[in-house]
Amino acid sequence: MTTGPGHSDDTYKRTKSQGALNWGCFSIKQRRLIGGYLVGCYVVEDFDGDRSGYEHWNYFAMCNHGNKSSGVDTRKDAIDQAKMSMDYCSTCASLFELHKK
Ligand SMILES: [Zn+2]
């Protein structure tokens, strides 16, 4: 797991090296509920992918299947969304079903 301050090239370099799909990731973690699959939290203004629909938000979470959560205002909300990737990614939902006891 790698987490650091947002708006930081150093953080973004570290999260990329840990497997983050895009630039702008301030936290990347293997999520236990989905069998250790990676989900990241991103700063909208530093995200180097498609930001359409997120311009008015500060953050979102995105699993490494490339599916994004809804936009949120705070880091804490982004991390909460990172735990819920089964709600916005059908592949994560399948992983969740596979790994739940
Ligand atoms: Zn996913």
JSON list of C-alpha atoms and ligand atoms in Angstrom, two decimals:
[
{"chain": "A", "resi": 1, "resn": "MET", "atom": "CA", "xyz": [0.00, 0.00, 0.00]},
{"chain": "A", "resi": 2, "resn": "THR", "atom": "CA", "xyz": [1.22, 3.47, -0.85]},
{"chain": "A", "resi": 3, "resn": "THR", "atom": "CA", "xyz": [-0.42, 6.67, 0.34]},
{"chain": "A", "resi": 4, "resn": "GLY", "atom": "CA", "xyz": [0.93, 10.19, 0.26]},
{"chain": "A", "resi": 5, "resn": "PRO", "atom": "CA", "xyz": [-0.05, 13.81, -0.07]},
{"chain": "A", "resi": 6, "resn": "GLY", "atom": "CA", "xyz": [-1.97, 14.82, -3.18]},
{"chain": "A", "resi": 7, "resn": "HIS", "atom": "CA", "xyz": [-0.60, 17.36, -5.67]},
{"chain": "A", "resi": 8, "resn": "SER", "atom": "CA", "xyz": [2.81, 15.71, -5.26]},
{"chain": "A", "resi": 9, "resn": "ASP", "atom": "CA", "xyz": [4.89, 14.31, -8.12]},
{"chain": "A", "resi": 10, "resn": "ASP", "atom": "CA", "xyz": [6.75, 12.21, -5.58]},
{"chain": "A", "resi": 11, "resn": "THR", "atom": "CA", "xyz": [3.51, 10.57, -4.41]},
{"chain": "A", "resi": 12, "resn": "TYR", "atom": "CA", "xyz": [2.36, 10.02, -7.99]},
{"chain": "A", "resi": 13, "resn": "LYS", "atom": "CA", "xyz": [5.68, 8.40, -8.97]},
{"chain": "A", "resi": 14, "resn": "ARG", "atom": "CA", "xyz": [5.43, 6.03, -6.02]},
{"chain": "A", "resi": 15, "resn": "THR", "atom": "CA", "xyz": [1.81, 5.06, -6.68]},
{"chain": "A", "resi": 16, "resn": "LYS", "atom": "CA", "xyz": [2.59, 4.49, -10.38]},
{"chain": "A", "resi": 17, "resn": "SER", "atom": "CA", "xyz": [5.46, 2.20, -9.41]},
{"chain": "A", "resi": 18, "resn": "GLN", "atom": "CA", "xyz": [2.99, 0.31, -7.18]},
{"chain": "A", "resi": 19, "resn": "GLY", "atom": "CA", "xyz": [0.69, -0.24, -10.13]},
{"chain": "A", "resi": 20, "resn": "ALA", "atom": "CA", "xyz": [-1.60, 2.80, -10.33]},
{"chain": "A", "resi": 21, "resn": "LEU", "atom": "CA", "xyz": [-3.10, 3.04, -13.81]},
{"chain": "A", "resi": 22, "resn": "ASN", "atom": "CA", "xyz": [-2.80, 6.83, -14.10]},
{"chain": "A", "resi": 23, "resn": "TRP", "atom": "CA", "xyz": [-0.92, 9.86, -12.90]},
{"chain": "A", "resi": 24, "resn": "GLY", "atom": "CA", "xyz": [-2.66, 11.72, -10.06]},
{"chain": "A", "resi": 25, "resn": "CYS", "atom": "CA", "xyz": [-3.06, 8.75, -7.69]},
{"chain": "A", "resi": 26, "resn": "PHE", "atom": "CA", "xyz": [-2.48, 9.65, -4.03]},
{"chain": "A", "resi": 27, "resn": "SER", "atom": "CA", "xyz": [-3.29, 6.21, -2.62]},
{"chain": "A", "resi": 28, "resn": "ILE", "atom": "CA", "xyz": [-3.19, 2.70, -4.04]},
{"chain": "A", "resi": 29, "resn": "LYS", "atom": "CA", "xyz": [-4.08, -0.38, -2.07]},
{"chain": "A", "resi": 30, "resn": "GLN", "atom": "CA", "xyz": [-4.78, -4.07, -2.54]},
{"chain": "A", "resi": 31, "resn": "ARG", "atom": "CA", "xyz": [-8.37, -4.40, -1.38]},
{"chain": "A", "resi": 32, "resn": "ARG", "atom": "CA", "xyz": [-9.00, -7.47, 0.71]},
{"chain": "A", "resi": 33, "resn": "LEU", "atom": "CA", "xyz": [-12.75, -7.66, -0.05]},
{"chain": "A", "resi": 34, "resn": "ILE", "atom": "CA", "xyz": [-11.99, -8.20, -3.73]},
{"chain": "A", "resi": 35, "resn": "GLY", "atom": "CA", "xyz": [-9.17, -10.68, -3.27]},
{"chain": "A", "resi": 36, "resn": "GLY", "atom": "CA", "xyz": [-6.34, -8.17, -3.14]},
{"chain": "A", "resi": 37, "resn": "TYR", "atom": "CA", "xyz": [-7.12, -6.40, -6.38]},
{"chain": "A", "resi": 38, "resn": "LEU", "atom": "CA", "xyz": [-5.73, -2.86, -6.66]},
{"chain": "A", "resi": 39, "resn": "VAL", "atom": "CA", "xyz": [-7.92, 0.23, -6.23]},
{"chain": "A", "resi": 40, "resn": "GLY", "atom": "CA", "xyz": [-6.52, 3.75, -6.30]},
{"chain": "A", "resi": 41, "resn": "CYS", "atom": "CA", "xyz": [-7.67, 7.20, -5.17]},
{"chain": "A", "resi": 42, "resn": "TYR", "atom": "CA", "xyz": [-7.04, 10.07, -7.57]},
{"chain": "A", "resi": 43, "resn": "VAL", "atom": "CA", "xyz": [-6.83, 13.86, -7.57]},
{"chain": "A", "resi": 44, "resn": "VAL", "atom": "CA", "xyz": [-9.09, 15.04, -10.39]},
{"chain": "A", "resi": 45, "resn": "GLU", "atom": "CA", "xyz": [-6.98, 18.01, -11.49]},
{"chain": "A", "resi": 46, "resn": "ASP", "atom": "CA", "xyz": [-3.82, 15.89, -11.75]},
{"chain": "A", "resi": 47, "resn": "PHE", "atom": "CA", "xyz": [-5.46, 12.87, -13.40]},
{"chain": "A", "resi": 48, "resn": "ASP", "atom": "CA", "xyz": [-3.98, 12.29, -16.86]},
{"chain": "A", "resi": 49, "resn": "GLY", "atom": "CA", "xyz": [-6.91, 10.24, -18.19]},
{"chain": "A", "resi": 50, "resn": "ASP", "atom": "CA", "xyz": [-10.47, 11.18, -19.13]},
{"chain": "A", "resi": 51, "resn": "ARG", "atom": "CA", "xyz": [-11.78, 13.70, -16.57]},
{"chain": "A", "resi": 52, "resn": "SER", "atom": "CA", "xyz": [-15.13, 14.36, -18.24]},
{"chain": "A", "resi": 53, "resn": "GLY", "atom": "CA", "xyz": [-17.92, 14.50, -15.70]},
{"chain": "A", "resi": 54, "resn": "TYR", "atom": "CA", "xyz": [-15.49, 14.99, -12.81]},
{"chain": "A", "resi": 55, "resn": "GLU", "atom": "CA", "xyz": [-14.46, 18.60, -13.39]},
{"chain": "A", "resi": 56, "resn": "HIS", "atom": "CA", "xyz": [-16.44, 19.85, -10.40]},
{"chain": "A", "resi": 57, "resn": "TRP", "atom": "CA", "xyz": [-15.11, 17.30, -7.94]},
{"chain": "A", "resi": 58, "resn": "ASN", "atom": "CA", "xyz": [-11.80, 17.05, -6.12]},
{"chain": "A", "resi": 59, "resn": "TYR", "atom": "CA", "xyz": [-11.28, 13.27, -6.03]},
{"chain": "A", "resi": 60, "resn": "PHE", "atom": "CA", "xyz": [-12.54, 9.90, -7.12]},
{"chain": "A", "resi": 61, "resn": "ALA", "atom": "CA", "xyz": [-11.53, 6.29, -6.66]},
{"chain": "A", "resi": 62, "resn": "MET", "atom": "CA", "xyz": [-10.74, 3.99, -9.58]},
{"chain": "A", "resi": 63, "resn": "CYS", "atom": "CA", "xyz": [-10.05, 0.28, -9.57]},
{"chain": "A", "resi": 64, "resn": "ASN", "atom": "CA", "xyz": [-7.35, -1.11, -11.84]},
{"chain": "A", "resi": 65, "resn": "HIS", "atom": "CA", "xyz": [-10.02, -2.36, -14.22]},
{"chain": "A", "resi": 66, "resn": "GLY", "atom": "CA", "xyz": [-10.32, 1.36, -15.05]},
{"chain": "A", "resi": 67, "resn": "ASN", "atom": "CA", "xyz": [-13.79, 1.93, -13.58]},
{"chain": "A", "resi": 68, "resn": "LYS", "atom": "CA", "xyz": [-14.30, 5.10, -11.56]},
{"chain": "A", "resi": 69, "resn": "SER", "atom": "CA", "xyz": [-16.43, 5.87, -8.51]},
{"chain": "A", "resi": 70, "resn": "SER", "atom": "CA", "xyz": [-18.58, 8.97, -8.43]},
{"chain": "A", "resi": 71, "resn": "GLY", "atom": "CA", "xyz": [-16.73, 12.20, -7.70]},
{"chain": "A", "resi": 72, "resn": "VAL", "atom": "CA", "xyz": [-16.19, 13.26, -4.07]},
{"chain": "A", "resi": 73, "resn": "ASP", "atom": "CA", "xyz": [-14.98, 16.33, -2.19]},
{"chain": "A", "resi": 74, "resn": "THR", "atom": "CA", "xyz": [-12.56, 14.93, 0.37]},
{"chain": "A", "resi": 75, "resn": "ARG", "atom": "CA", "xyz": [-9.68, 12.46, 0.62]},
{"chain": "A", "resi": 76, "resn": "LYS", "atom": "CA", "xyz": [-11.60, 10.50, 3.21]},
{"chain": "A", "resi": 77, "resn": "ASP", "atom": "CA", "xyz": [-14.58, 10.13, 0.90]},
{"chain": "A", "resi": 78, "resn": "ALA", "atom": "CA", "xyz": [-12.25, 8.96, -1.89]},
{"chain": "A", "resi": 79, "resn": "ILE", "atom": "CA", "xyz": [-10.79, 6.29, 0.37]},
{"chain": "A", "resi": 80, "resn": "ASP", "atom": "CA", "xyz": [-14.29, 5.21, 1.39]},
{"chain": "A", "resi": 81, "resn": "GLN", "atom": "CA", "xyz": [-15.13, 4.90, -2.31]},
{"chain": "A", "resi": 82, "resn": "ALA", "atom": "CA", "xyz": [-11.97, 2.84, -2.89]},
{"chain": "A", "resi": 83, "resn": "LYS", "atom": "CA", "xyz": [-13.39, 0.23, -0.50]},
{"chain": "A", "resi": 84, "resn": "MET", "atom": "CA", "xyz": [-16.60, 0.04, -2.52]},
{"chain": "A", "resi": 85, "resn": "SER", "atom": "CA", "xyz": [-15.35, -0.72, -6.03]},
{"chain": "A", "resi": 86, "resn": "MET", "atom": "CA", "xyz": [-17.86, -3.59, -6.24]},
{"chain": "A", "resi": 87, "resn": "ASP", "atom": "CA", "xyz": [-20.53, -0.86, -6.50]},
{"chain": "A", "resi": 88, "resn": "TYR", "atom": "CA", "xyz": [-19.16, 0.73, -9.67]},
{"chain": "A", "resi": 89, "resn": "CYS", "atom": "CA", "xyz": [-17.24, -2.08, -11.37]},
{"chain": "A", "resi": 90, "resn": "SER", "atom": "CA", "xyz": [-18.89, -5.31, -12.44]},
{"chain": "A", "resi": 91, "resn": "THR", "atom": "CA", "xyz": [-15.55, -7.15, -12.49]},
{"chain": "A", "resi": 92, "resn": "CYS", "atom": "CA", "xyz": [-14.84, -6.06, -8.92]},
{"chain": "A", "resi": 93, "resn": "ALA", "atom": "CA", "xyz": [-18.39, -7.16, -8.03]},
{"chain": "A", "resi": 94, "resn": "SER", "atom": "CA", "xyz": [-17.56, -10.63, -9.39]},
{"chain": "A", "resi": 95, "resn": "LEU", "atom": "CA", "xyz": [-14.32, -10.69, -7.38]},
{"chain": "A", "resi": 96, "resn": "PHE", "atom": "CA", "xyz": [-16.28, -9.66, -4.29]},
{"chain": "A", "resi": 97, "resn": "GLU", "atom": "CA", "xyz": [-18.75, -12.53, -4.78]},
{"chain": "A", "resi": 98, "resn": "LEU", "atom": "CA", "xyz": [-15.88, -14.95, -5.32]},
{"chain": "A", "resi": 99, "resn": "HIS", "atom": "CA", "xyz": [-14.06, -13.94, -2.12]},
{"chain": "A", "resi": 100, "resn": "LYS", "atom": "CA", "xyz": [-16.87, -13.37, 0.34]},
{"chain": "A", "resi": 101, "resn": "LYS", "atom": "CA", "xyz": [-17.31, -15.93, 3.03]},
{"chain": "B", "resi": 1, "resn": "ZN", "atom": "ZN", "xyz": [-12.82, -3.24, -10.89]}
]
